[in-house]
Amino acid sequence: MKIDRLIGILSILLQKESVTAPELAEQFEVSRRTISRDIDSLCRAGIPIVTKQGINGGISIMENYRVDRALLTSAEMRDILAGLRSLDSIHGTNHYKRLMDKLSAGASDFMTGNQSILINLSSWYKVSLAPKIEQIRNAIDCCLEIEFKYYSSGGESRRRIEPYYLIFQWSSWYVWGWCGQRRDYRLFKLNRMEELQVTENTFEKRSVPVPDLRNERIFPGGIRVKALFAPECKWRLVEEFGTDCFTVQQDGRLLFKADYTDAENLITWLLSFRDKAVLLEPQELRTQLCEALEKTLKAYELTDAGGDTKSI
């Protein structure tokens, strides 16, 4: 990929006094003509690159630009490399690792220094997720609309959007784009998308706003929850809501208070604690929860272990 190669060439030029076009061509496994085009691209981007012919010739950055060679410290460069390596965890490839290996060859020690940060952006859905990310990424680059079936709490629907951003947030991958059905910008979770297709319909890029992904913006709350949890549930409450979400009662139980967004998700979440949680408020959801438990019990009473309906 050209952008990766340009970053690599610039990194090498910032570390070395001079390098030849054949050396770069061999290192990045491309032709000398391609390297020449890359050098032109860097020059157009404002990088003052000098080329000299002859035995002692080569490609270098102008001397008065050396102040920028110290722009990145070793720690900063390691953080950048950690981020690049994390991209391999999405695609299941070693593309960015190979890029880093090429940059490390003969480079200064900050390219190969100790890596103390390892980032994995993949998920349980890695096999199906990687192709989706690649398709959406190509659609964004080519300004092509995408179409897909989407599953949500409101049911299934067909959506067609103009994709603008791939986002990793809340431990999941999303696409942010203009939804033709809603006539507004929407956030779609990739794991809920099926039958994804990149259409042939191009779109003219809008002046798209950067998505506001603050929790209070995406999850506005509205349901004031009060519940009692058994002491052994503390680790889950801390992990999901933090240490300030509960107070320890005299009997050791945990009085939980928080805002919740969706009633259905709240009931499902509480049921995951089985008999270790008791909802106190709001009363109407407490009633719904009891009804859900009764329906679950009735379903078990009417169905045997083989999945067949019992005779009544």
PDB file of C-alpha atoms in Angstrom:
ATOM      1  CA  MET A   1       0.000   0.000   0.000  1.00  0.00           C
ATOM      2  CA  LYS A   2       1.404   3.361  -1.059  1.00  0.00           C
ATOM      3  CA  ILE A   3       0.709   5.251   2.166  1.00  0.00           C
ATOM      4  CA  ASP A   4       2.540   2.576   4.186  1.00  0.00           C
ATOM      5  CA  ARG A   5       5.507   2.760   1.825  1.00  0.00           C
ATOM      6  CA  LEU A   6       5.637   6.563   2.011  1.00  0.00           C
ATOM      7  CA  ILE A   7       5.667   6.425   5.799  1.00  0.00           C
ATOM      8  CA  GLY A   8       8.429   3.831   5.642  1.00  0.00           C
ATOM      9  CA  ILE A   9      10.580   5.855   3.219  1.00  0.00           C
ATOM     10  CA  LEU A  10      10.175   8.997   5.314  1.00  0.00           C
ATOM     11  CA  SER A  11      11.105   7.111   8.493  1.00  0.00           C
ATOM     12  CA  ILE A  12      14.290   5.807   6.865  1.00  0.00           C
ATOM     13  CA  LEU A  13      15.255   9.255   5.535  1.00  0.00           C
ATOM     14  CA  LEU A  14      14.769  10.746   9.007  1.00  0.00           C
ATOM     15  CA  GLN A  15      17.175   8.169  10.430  1.00  0.00           C
ATOM     16  CA  LYS A  16      19.859   7.940   7.729  1.00  0.00           C
ATOM     17  CA  GLU A  17      22.100  10.554   6.171  1.00  0.00           C
ATOM     18  CA  SER A  18      21.509   9.163   2.696  1.00  0.00           C
ATOM     19  CA  VAL A  19      20.023   6.134   0.981  1.00  0.00           C
ATOM     20  CA  THR A  20      19.963   5.057  -2.661  1.00  0.00           C
ATOM     21  CA  ALA A  21      16.898   4.347  -4.785  1.00  0.00           C
ATOM     22  CA  PRO A  22      17.992   0.725  -5.443  1.00  0.00           C
ATOM     23  CA  GLU A  23      18.276   0.168  -1.683  1.00  0.00           C
ATOM     24  CA  LEU A  24      14.760   1.476  -1.122  1.00  0.00           C
ATOM     25  CA  ALA A  25      13.418  -0.512  -4.055  1.00  0.00           C
ATOM     26  CA  GLU A  26      14.911  -3.719  -2.671  1.00  0.00           C
ATOM     27  CA  GLN A  27      13.729  -3.018   0.862  1.00  0.00           C
ATOM     28  CA  PHE A  28      10.119  -2.324  -0.133  1.00  0.00           C
ATOM     29  CA  GLU A  29      10.056  -4.877  -2.969  1.00  0.00           C
ATOM     30  CA  VAL A  30       9.029  -2.402  -5.673  1.00  0.00           C
ATOM     31  CA  SER A  31      10.676  -0.975  -8.798  1.00  0.00           C
ATOM     32  CA  ARG A  32      13.030   2.020  -8.886  1.00  0.00           C
ATOM     33  CA  ARG A  33      10.406   3.845 -10.940  1.00  0.00           C
ATOM     34  CA  THR A  34       7.909   3.356  -8.098  1.00  0.00           C
ATOM     35  CA  ILE A  35      10.437   4.725  -5.609  1.00  0.00           C
ATOM     36  CA  SER A  36      10.963   7.767  -7.855  1.00  0.00           C
ATOM     37  CA  ARG A  37       7.211   8.409  -7.873  1.00  0.00           C
ATOM     38  CA  ASP A  38       7.125   8.032  -4.098  1.00  0.00           C
ATOM     39  CA  ILE A  39       9.923  10.587  -3.689  1.00  0.00           C
ATOM     40  CA  ASP A  40       7.948  12.980  -5.910  1.00  0.00           C
ATOM     41  CA  SER A  41       4.893  12.474  -3.717  1.00  0.00           C
ATOM     42  CA  LEU A  42       6.899  13.276  -0.584  1.00  0.00           C
ATOM     43  CA  CYS A  43       8.272  16.413  -2.224  1.00  0.00           C
ATOM     44  CA  ARG A  44       4.759  17.551  -3.139  1.00  0.00           C
ATOM     45  CA  ALA A  45       3.770  16.982   0.486  1.00  0.00           C
ATOM     46  CA  GLY A  46       6.382  19.564   1.519  1.00  0.00           C
ATOM     47  CA  ILE A  47       9.237  17.279   2.568  1.00  0.00           C
ATOM     48  CA  PRO A  48      12.527  18.893   1.341  1.00  0.00           C
ATOM     49  CA  ILE A  49      14.187  15.871  -0.266  1.00  0.00           C
ATOM     50  CA  VAL A  50      17.478  16.151  -2.180  1.00  0.00           C
ATOM     51  CA  THR A  51      18.767  13.631  -4.714  1.00  0.00           C
ATOM     52  CA  LYS A  52      22.429  13.486  -5.803  1.00  0.00           C
ATOM     53  CA  GLN A  53      23.838  11.539  -8.735  1.00  0.00           C
ATOM     54  CA  GLY A  54      27.186   9.764  -8.846  1.00  0.00           C
ATOM     55  CA  ILE A  55      29.195   7.359  -6.758  1.00  0.00           C
ATOM     56  CA  ASN A  56      28.505   9.125  -3.457  1.00  0.00           C
ATOM     57  CA  GLY A  57      24.979  10.136  -4.465  1.00  0.00           C
ATOM     58  CA  GLY A  58      21.703   9.156  -2.965  1.00  0.00           C
ATOM     59  CA  ILE A  59      18.472  10.443  -1.514  1.00  0.00           C
ATOM     60  CA  SER A  60      18.430  12.540   1.641  1.00  0.00           C
ATOM     61  CA  ILE A  61      16.510  15.220   3.499  1.00  0.00           C
ATOM     62  CA  MET A  62      17.891  18.763   3.335  1.00  0.00           C
ATOM     63  CA  GLU A  63      20.327  19.634   6.112  1.00  0.00           C
ATOM     64  CA  ASN A  64      18.232  22.504   7.451  1.00  0.00           C
ATOM     65  CA  TYR A  65      15.367  20.072   7.958  1.00  0.00           C
ATOM     66  CA  ARG A  66      17.323  18.058  10.517  1.00  0.00           C
ATOM     67  CA  VAL A  67      15.551  19.768  13.404  1.00  0.00           C
ATOM     68  CA  ASP A  68      12.529  17.636  12.516  1.00  0.00           C
ATOM     69  CA  ARG A  69      14.523  14.436  12.799  1.00  0.00           C
ATOM     70  CA  ALA A  70      14.071  14.651  16.570  1.00  0.00           C
ATOM     71  CA  LEU A  71      10.356  15.252  16.235  1.00  0.00           C
ATOM     72  CA  LEU A  72       9.566  11.771  17.555  1.00  0.00           C
ATOM     73  CA  THR A  73      11.185  10.384  20.672  1.00  0.00           C
ATOM     74  CA  SER A  74      11.912   6.693  21.087  1.00  0.00           C
ATOM     75  CA  ALA A  75       8.884   6.283  23.357  1.00  0.00           C
ATOM     76  CA  GLU A  76       6.626   8.075  20.874  1.00  0.00           C
ATOM     77  CA  MET A  77       7.882   5.949  18.004  1.00  0.00           C
ATOM     78  CA  ARG A  78       7.267   2.754  19.976  1.00  0.00           C
ATOM     79  CA  ASP A  79       3.694   3.885  20.620  1.00  0.00           C
ATOM     80  CA  ILE A  80       3.192   4.474  16.897  1.00  0.00           C
ATOM     81  CA  LEU A  81       4.563   1.024  16.110  1.00  0.00           C
ATOM     82  CA  ALA A  82       2.272  -0.551  18.715  1.00  0.00           C
ATOM     83  CA  GLY A  83      -0.673   1.088  17.003  1.00  0.00           C
ATOM     84  CA  LEU A  84       0.434  -0.128  13.578  1.00  0.00           C
ATOM     85  CA  ARG A  85       0.945  -3.663  14.813  1.00  0.00           C
ATOM     86  CA  SER A  86      -2.553  -3.641  16.293  1.00  0.00           C
ATOM     87  CA  LEU A  87      -3.951  -3.294  12.767  1.00  0.00           C
ATOM     88  CA  ASP A  88      -2.648  -6.787  11.975  1.00  0.00           C
ATOM     89  CA  SER A  89      -4.869  -8.156  14.745  1.00  0.00           C
ATOM     90  CA  ILE A  90      -7.920  -6.958  12.802  1.00  0.00           C
ATOM     91  CA  HIS A  91      -7.054  -8.439   9.434  1.00  0.00           C
ATOM     92  CA  GLY A  92      -5.323 -11.578  10.653  1.00  0.00           C
ATOM     93  CA  THR A  93      -2.253 -10.738   8.537  1.00  0.00           C
ATOM     94  CA  ASN A  94       1.381  -9.761   9.117  1.00  0.00           C
ATOM     95  CA  HIS A  95       1.247  -6.824   6.703  1.00  0.00           C
ATOM     96  CA  TYR A  96       2.190  -4.142   9.217  1.00  0.00           C
ATOM     97  CA  LYS A  97       4.680  -6.417  10.977  1.00  0.00           C
ATOM     98  CA  ARG A  98       6.489  -6.861   7.653  1.00  0.00           C
ATOM     99  CA  LEU A  99       6.487  -3.095   7.217  1.00  0.00           C
ATOM    100  CA  MET A 100       8.043  -2.629  10.650  1.00  0.00           C
ATOM    101  CA  ASP A 101      10.614  -5.336   9.947  1.00  0.00           C
ATOM    102  CA  LYS A 102      11.641  -3.490   6.787  1.00  0.00           C
ATOM    103  CA  LEU A 103      11.948  -0.218   8.646  1.00  0.00           C
ATOM    104  CA  SER A 104      13.987  -1.879  11.368  1.00  0.00           C
ATOM    105  CA  ALA A 105      16.659  -3.181   9.008  1.00  0.00           C
ATOM    106  CA  GLY A 106      19.698  -0.994   9.480  1.00  0.00           C
ATOM    107  CA  ALA A 107      17.707   1.657  11.300  1.00  0.00           C
ATOM    108  CA  SER A 108      18.331   3.313  14.625  1.00  0.00           C
ATOM    109  CA  ASP A 109      17.453   1.554  17.855  1.00  0.00           C
ATOM    110  CA  PHE A 110      14.103   3.260  18.358  1.00  0.00           C
ATOM    111  CA  MET A 111      12.631   1.101  15.603  1.00  0.00           C
ATOM    112  CA  THR A 112      13.520  -2.124  17.395  1.00  0.00           C
ATOM    113  CA  GLY A 113      13.331  -1.041  21.026  1.00  0.00           C
ATOM    114  CA  ASN A 114      11.534  -2.940  23.736  1.00  0.00           C
ATOM    115  CA  GLN A 115       7.810  -3.125  23.114  1.00  0.00           C
ATOM    116  CA  SER A 116       5.867  -2.876  26.351  1.00  0.00           C
ATOM    117  CA  ILE A 117       2.445  -2.230  24.767  1.00  0.00           C
ATOM    118  CA  LEU A 118       0.643  -4.955  22.816  1.00  0.00           C
ATOM    119  CA  ILE A 119      -2.755  -4.055  21.363  1.00  0.00           C
ATOM    120  CA  ASN A 120      -5.201  -6.588  19.957  1.00  0.00           C
ATOM    121  CA  LEU A 121      -8.224  -5.065  18.219  1.00  0.00           C
ATOM    122  CA  SER A 122      -9.733  -8.340  17.052  1.00  0.00           C
ATOM    123  CA  SER A 123     -12.842  -9.929  18.551  1.00  0.00           C
ATOM    124  CA  TRP A 124     -14.655 -13.249  18.863  1.00  0.00           C
ATOM    125  CA  TYR A 125     -16.034 -12.488  15.397  1.00  0.00           C
ATOM    126  CA  LYS A 126     -12.590 -12.139  13.807  1.00  0.00           C
ATOM    127  CA  VAL A 127     -13.303 -14.489  10.883  1.00  0.00           C
ATOM    128  CA  SER A 128     -16.380 -12.560   9.737  1.00  0.00           C
ATOM    129  CA  LEU A 129     -15.200  -9.162  10.960  1.00  0.00           C
ATOM    130  CA  ALA A 130     -11.997  -8.838   8.908  1.00  0.00           C
ATOM    131  CA  PRO A 131     -13.715  -9.040   5.484  1.00  0.00           C
ATOM    132  CA  LYS A 132     -16.316  -6.479   6.586  1.00  0.00           C
ATOM    133  CA  ILE A 133     -13.629  -4.032   7.677  1.00  0.00           C
ATOM    134  CA  GLU A 134     -11.778  -4.463   4.387  1.00  0.00           C
ATOM    135  CA  GLN A 135     -14.950  -3.968   2.323  1.00  0.00           C
ATOM    136  CA  ILE A 136     -15.992  -0.866   4.243  1.00  0.00           C
ATOM    137  CA  ARG A 137     -12.488   0.567   4.129  1.00  0.00           C
ATOM    138  CA  ASN A 138     -12.409   0.195   0.333  1.00  0.00           C
ATOM    139  CA  ALA A 139     -15.895   1.728   0.068  1.00  0.00           C
ATOM    140  CA  ILE A 140     -14.758   4.754   2.093  1.00  0.00           C
ATOM    141  CA  ASP A 141     -11.656   5.204  -0.082  1.00  0.00           C
ATOM    142  CA  CYS A 142     -13.689   4.952  -3.313  1.00  0.00           C
ATOM    143  CA  CYS A 143     -16.761   6.910  -2.090  1.00  0.00           C
ATOM    144  CA  LEU A 144     -19.086   3.966  -2.728  1.00  0.00           C
ATOM    145  CA  GLU A 145     -22.330   3.323  -0.866  1.00  0.00           C
ATOM    146  CA  ILE A 146     -22.700   0.105   1.106  1.00  0.00           C
ATOM    147  CA  GLU A 147     -25.843  -1.937   1.679  1.00  0.00           C
ATOM    148  CA  PHE A 148     -26.542  -4.513   4.374  1.00  0.00           C
ATOM    149  CA  LYS A 149     -29.105  -6.237   6.546  1.00  0.00           C
ATOM    150  CA  TYR A 150     -29.043  -4.852  10.087  1.00  0.00           C
ATOM    151  CA  TYR A 151     -30.257  -6.459  13.317  1.00  0.00           C
ATOM    152  CA  SER A 152     -31.351  -4.203  16.177  1.00  0.00           C
ATOM    153  CA  SER A 153     -33.775  -4.218  19.094  1.00  0.00           C
ATOM    154  CA  GLY A 154     -36.392  -2.832  16.710  1.00  0.00           C
ATOM    155  CA  GLY A 155     -36.069  -5.800  14.350  1.00  0.00           C
ATOM    156  CA  GLU A 156     -34.334  -6.457  11.028  1.00  0.00           C
ATOM    157  CA  SER A 157     -33.993  -3.854   8.289  1.00  0.00           C
ATOM    158  CA  ARG A 158     -32.156  -3.193   5.041  1.00  0.00           C
ATOM    159  CA  ARG A 159     -29.863  -0.171   5.159  1.00  0.00           C
ATOM    160  CA  ARG A 160     -27.903   1.750   2.552  1.00  0.00           C
ATOM    161  CA  ILE A 161     -25.366   4.277   3.806  1.00  0.00           C
ATOM    162  CA  GLU A 162     -22.521   6.514   2.735  1.00  0.00           C
ATOM    163  CA  PRO A 163     -19.645   5.246   4.929  1.00  0.00           C
ATOM    164  CA  TYR A 164     -17.210   7.787   6.382  1.00  0.00           C
ATOM    165  CA  TYR A 165     -15.460   6.351   9.454  1.00  0.00           C
ATOM    166  CA  LEU A 166     -14.529   2.918  10.789  1.00  0.00           C
ATOM    167  CA  ILE A 167     -14.539   3.215  14.579  1.00  0.00           C
ATOM    168  CA  PHE A 168     -13.304   0.925  17.356  1.00  0.00           C
ATOM    169  CA  GLN A 169     -15.276   1.854  20.478  1.00  0.00           C
ATOM    170  CA  TRP A 170     -16.681   0.045  23.522  1.00  0.00           C
ATOM    171  CA  SER A 171     -14.677  -3.082  22.574  1.00  0.00           C
ATOM    172  CA  SER A 172     -16.475  -3.366  19.211  1.00  0.00           C
ATOM    173  CA  TRP A 173     -16.195  -2.140  15.620  1.00  0.00           C
ATOM    174  CA  TYR A 174     -18.673   0.329  14.100  1.00  0.00           C
ATOM    175  CA  VAL A 175     -19.166   2.237  10.858  1.00  0.00           C
ATOM    176  CA  TRP A 176     -20.322   5.864  10.935  1.00  0.00           C
ATOM    177  CA  GLY A 177     -22.145   7.125   7.891  1.00  0.00           C
ATOM    178  CA  TRP A 178     -25.070   8.923   6.312  1.00  0.00           C
ATOM    179  CA  CYS A 179     -28.139   6.674   6.369  1.00  0.00           C
ATOM    180  CA  GLY A 180     -30.467   7.186   3.427  1.00  0.00           C
ATOM    181  CA  GLN A 181     -33.395   5.696   5.335  1.00  0.00           C
ATOM    182  CA  ARG A 182     -33.048   7.951   8.396  1.00  0.00           C
ATOM    183  CA  ARG A 183     -31.699  10.958   6.474  1.00  0.00           C
ATOM    184  CA  ASP A 184     -29.106  11.480   9.167  1.00  0.00           C
ATOM    185  CA  TYR A 185     -25.752  10.193  10.400  1.00  0.00           C
ATOM    186  CA  ARG A 186     -25.927   6.871  12.191  1.00  0.00           C
ATOM    187  CA  LEU A 187     -23.597   4.431  13.946  1.00  0.00           C
ATOM    188  CA  PHE A 188     -23.841   0.760  12.931  1.00  0.00           C
ATOM    189  CA  LYS A 189     -22.226  -2.148  14.768  1.00  0.00           C
ATOM    190  CA  LEU A 190     -20.370  -4.444  12.371  1.00  0.00           C
ATOM    191  CA  ASN A 191     -21.278  -7.610  14.280  1.00  0.00           C
ATOM    192  CA  ARG A 192     -24.961  -6.867  13.628  1.00  0.00           C
ATOM    193  CA  MET A 193     -24.467  -6.481   9.883  1.00  0.00           C
ATOM    194  CA  GLU A 194     -25.092  -9.282   7.387  1.00  0.00           C
ATOM    195  CA  GLU A 195     -25.153  -9.562   3.595  1.00  0.00           C
ATOM    196  CA  LEU A 196     -22.801  -6.589   3.318  1.00  0.00           C
ATOM    197  CA  GLN A 197     -22.312  -5.366  -0.251  1.00  0.00           C
ATOM    198  CA  VAL A 198     -20.312  -2.512  -1.711  1.00  0.00           C
ATOM    199  CA  THR A 199     -22.595  -1.008  -4.364  1.00  0.00           C
ATOM    200  CA  GLU A 200     -21.605   0.716  -7.590  1.00  0.00           C
ATOM    201  CA  ASN A 201     -23.322   3.930  -6.473  1.00  0.00           C
ATOM    202  CA  THR A 202     -20.790   6.661  -5.809  1.00  0.00           C
ATOM    203  CA  PHE A 203     -21.463   9.613  -3.530  1.00  0.00           C
ATOM    204  CA  GLU A 204     -20.037  13.074  -3.169  1.00  0.00           C
ATOM    205  CA  LYS A 205     -18.422  13.463   0.226  1.00  0.00           C
ATOM    206  CA  ARG A 206     -20.402  15.559   2.650  1.00  0.00           C
ATOM    207  CA  SER A 207     -18.943  17.908   5.221  1.00  0.00           C
ATOM    208  CA  VAL A 208     -19.318  15.092   7.694  1.00  0.00           C
ATOM    209  CA  PRO A 209     -19.023  15.870  11.419  1.00  0.00           C
ATOM    210  CA  VAL A 210     -16.691  13.822  13.576  1.00  0.00           C
ATOM    211  CA  PRO A 211     -19.014  11.522  15.540  1.00  0.00           C
ATOM    212  CA  ASP A 212     -19.648  12.545  19.143  1.00  0.00           C
ATOM    213  CA  LEU A 213     -19.145   9.223  20.919  1.00  0.00           C
ATOM    214  CA  ARG A 214     -19.327  10.368  24.502  1.00  0.00           C
ATOM    215  CA  ASN A 215     -21.251   7.870  26.612  1.00  0.00           C
ATOM    216  CA  GLU A 216     -23.806  10.470  27.654  1.00  0.00           C
ATOM    217  CA  ARG A 217     -24.424  11.281  23.977  1.00  0.00           C
ATOM    218  CA  ILE A 218     -24.806   7.705  22.696  1.00  0.00           C
ATOM    219  CA  PHE A 219     -26.264   6.255  25.903  1.00  0.00           C
ATOM    220  CA  PRO A 220     -28.346   9.106  27.355  1.00  0.00           C
ATOM    221  CA  GLY A 221     -29.701   7.075  30.269  1.00  0.00           C
ATOM    222  CA  GLY A 222     -33.175   7.924  31.506  1.00  0.00           C
ATOM    223  CA  ILE A 223     -33.847   4.818  33.615  1.00  0.00           C
ATOM    224  CA  ARG A 224     -32.838   5.274  37.241  1.00  0.00           C
ATOM    225  CA  VAL A 225     -31.938   1.814  38.509  1.00  0.00           C
ATOM    226  CA  LYS A 226     -31.642   0.649  42.095  1.00  0.00           C
ATOM    227  CA  ALA A 227     -30.782  -2.995  42.809  1.00  0.00           C
ATOM    228  CA  LEU A 228     -29.222  -5.209  45.455  1.00  0.00           C
ATOM    229  CA  PHE A 229     -26.383  -7.558  44.508  1.00  0.00           C
ATOM    230  CA  ALA A 230     -24.675 -10.372  46.382  1.00  0.00           C
ATOM    231  CA  PRO A 231     -21.089  -9.566  47.514  1.00  0.00           C
ATOM    232  CA  GLU A 232     -19.592 -12.011  44.991  1.00  0.00           C
ATOM    233  CA  CYS A 233     -20.925  -9.795  42.160  1.00  0.00           C
ATOM    234  CA  LYS A 234     -18.638  -6.923  43.093  1.00  0.00           C
ATOM    235  CA  TRP A 235     -16.047  -7.695  40.388  1.00  0.00           C
ATOM    236  CA  ARG A 236     -18.655  -7.435  37.632  1.00  0.00           C
ATOM    237  CA  LEU A 237     -20.076  -4.161  38.925  1.00  0.00           C
ATOM    238  CA  VAL A 238     -16.572  -2.691  39.175  1.00  0.00           C
ATOM    239  CA  GLU A 239     -15.669  -3.890  35.676  1.00  0.00           C
ATOM    240  CA  GLU A 240     -18.848  -2.626  34.018  1.00  0.00           C
ATOM    241  CA  PHE A 241     -19.698   0.512  36.011  1.00  0.00           C
ATOM    242  CA  GLY A 242     -16.724   1.374  38.244  1.00  0.00           C
ATOM    243  CA  THR A 243     -16.231   1.440  41.994  1.00  0.00           C
ATOM    244  CA  ASP A 244     -18.626   4.340  42.603  1.00  0.00           C
ATOM    245  CA  CYS A 245     -21.743   2.547  41.363  1.00  0.00           C
ATOM    246  CA  PHE A 246     -22.560   0.796  44.663  1.00  0.00           C
ATOM    247  CA  THR A 247     -22.402   1.115  48.450  1.00  0.00           C
ATOM    248  CA  VAL A 248     -21.778  -1.824  50.749  1.00  0.00           C
ATOM    249  CA  GLN A 249     -24.696  -2.510  53.111  1.00  0.00           C
ATOM    250  CA  GLN A 250     -24.457  -3.812  56.672  1.00  0.00           C
ATOM    251  CA  ASP A 251     -25.324  -7.342  55.570  1.00  0.00           C
ATOM    252  CA  GLY A 252     -22.560  -7.237  52.923  1.00  0.00           C
ATOM    253  CA  ARG A 253     -24.865  -6.843  49.932  1.00  0.00           C
ATOM    254  CA  LEU A 254     -24.175  -4.130  47.383  1.00  0.00           C
ATOM    255  CA  LEU A 255     -26.723  -1.377  46.775  1.00  0.00           C
ATOM    256  CA  PHE A 256     -26.318  -0.497  43.104  1.00  0.00           C
ATOM    257  CA  LYS A 257     -27.480   2.828  41.621  1.00  0.00           C
ATOM    258  CA  ALA A 258     -26.991   3.896  38.007  1.00  0.00           C
ATOM    259  CA  ASP A 259     -28.637   5.291  34.890  1.00  0.00           C
ATOM    260  CA  TYR A 260     -29.586   2.781  32.219  1.00  0.00           C
ATOM    261  CA  THR A 261     -30.543   3.380  28.607  1.00  0.00           C
ATOM    262  CA  ASP A 262     -32.650   0.460  27.443  1.00  0.00           C
ATOM    263  CA  ALA A 263     -35.217  -1.438  29.518  1.00  0.00           C
ATOM    264  CA  GLU A 264     -34.837  -4.695  27.564  1.00  0.00           C
ATOM    265  CA  ASN A 265     -31.055  -4.679  27.954  1.00  0.00           C
ATOM    266  CA  LEU A 266     -31.422  -3.933  31.652  1.00  0.00           C
ATOM    267  CA  ILE A 267     -33.687  -6.948  32.213  1.00  0.00           C
ATOM    268  CA  THR A 268     -31.325  -9.190  30.225  1.00  0.00           C
ATOM    269  CA  TRP A 269     -28.353  -7.895  32.216  1.00  0.00           C
ATOM    270  CA  LEU A 270     -30.032  -8.511  35.570  1.00  0.00           C
ATOM    271  CA  LEU A 271     -31.069 -12.025  34.558  1.00  0.00           C
ATOM    272  CA  SER A 272     -27.411 -12.833  33.850  1.00  0.00           C
ATOM    273  CA  PHE A 273     -26.818 -12.589  37.631  1.00  0.00           C
ATOM    274  CA  ARG A 274     -29.501 -15.236  38.267  1.00  0.00           C
ATOM    275  CA  ASP A 275     -30.462 -15.176  41.988  1.00  0.00           C
ATOM    276  CA  LYS A 276     -27.565 -12.871  42.929  1.00  0.00           C
ATOM    277  CA  ALA A 277     -29.431  -9.659  42.004  1.00  0.00           C
ATOM    278  CA  VAL A 278     -32.763  -8.150  43.052  1.00  0.00           C
ATOM    279  CA  LEU A 279     -34.184  -5.126  41.246  1.00  0.00           C
ATOM    280  CA  LEU A 280     -35.731  -2.586  43.618  1.00  0.00           C
ATOM    281  CA  GLU A 281     -36.545   0.315  41.297  1.00  0.00           C
ATOM    282  CA  PRO A 282     -38.189   1.287  39.009  1.00  0.00           C
ATOM    283  CA  GLN A 283     -41.296  -0.623  40.034  1.00  0.00           C
ATOM    284  CA  GLU A 284     -42.642  -1.051  36.482  1.00  0.00           C
ATOM    285  CA  LEU A 285     -39.435  -2.789  35.375  1.00  0.00           C
ATOM    286  CA  ARG A 286     -39.480  -4.899  38.512  1.00  0.00           C
ATOM    287  CA  THR A 287     -42.928  -6.091  37.398  1.00  0.00           C
ATOM    288  CA  GLN A 288     -41.644  -6.780  33.868  1.00  0.00           C
ATOM    289  CA  LEU A 289     -38.703  -8.726  35.276  1.00  0.00           C
ATOM    290  CA  CYS A 290     -40.998 -10.915  37.391  1.00  0.00           C
ATOM    291  CA  GLU A 291     -43.176 -11.547  34.327  1.00  0.00           C
ATOM    292  CA  ALA A 292     -40.104 -12.518  32.324  1.00  0.00           C
ATOM    293  CA  LEU A 293     -39.077 -14.995  35.031  1.00  0.00           C
ATOM    294  CA  GLU A 294     -42.568 -16.500  35.108  1.00  0.00           C
ATOM    295  CA  LYS A 295     -42.612 -16.901  31.321  1.00  0.00           C
ATOM    296  CA  THR A 296     -39.156 -18.521  31.410  1.00  0.00           C
ATOM    297  CA  LEU A 297     -40.260 -20.966  34.098  1.00  0.00           C
ATOM    298  CA  LYS A 298     -43.425 -21.782  32.144  1.00  0.00           C
ATOM    299  CA  ALA A 299     -41.385 -22.409  28.986  1.00  0.00           C
ATOM    300  CA  TYR A 300     -39.249 -24.934  30.883  1.00  0.00           C
ATOM    301  CA  GLU A 301     -42.319 -26.587  32.364  1.00  0.00           C
ATOM    302  CA  LEU A 302     -43.819 -27.035  28.872  1.00  0.00           C
ATOM    303  CA  THR A 303     -40.637 -28.299  27.187  1.00  0.00           C
ATOM    304  CA  ASP A 304     -38.699 -31.470  27.978  1.00  0.00           C
ATOM    305  CA  ALA A 305     -34.917 -31.918  27.802  1.00  0.00           C
ATOM    306  CA  GLY A 306     -35.140 -33.080  24.171  1.00  0.00           C
ATOM    307  CA  GLY A 307     -36.716 -29.828  23.075  1.00  0.00           C
ATOM    308  CA  ASP A 308     -40.175 -31.370  22.527  1.00  0.00           C
ATOM    309  CA  THR A 309     -43.345 -29.831  23.918  1.00  0.00           C
ATOM    310  CA  LYS A 310     -44.757 -31.792  26.826  1.00  0.00           C
ATOM    311  CA  SER A 311     -48.285 -33.089  26.711  1.00  0.00           C
ATOM    312  CA  ILE A 312     -50.690 -31.186  28.921  1.00  0.00           C
TER     313      ILE A 312
END
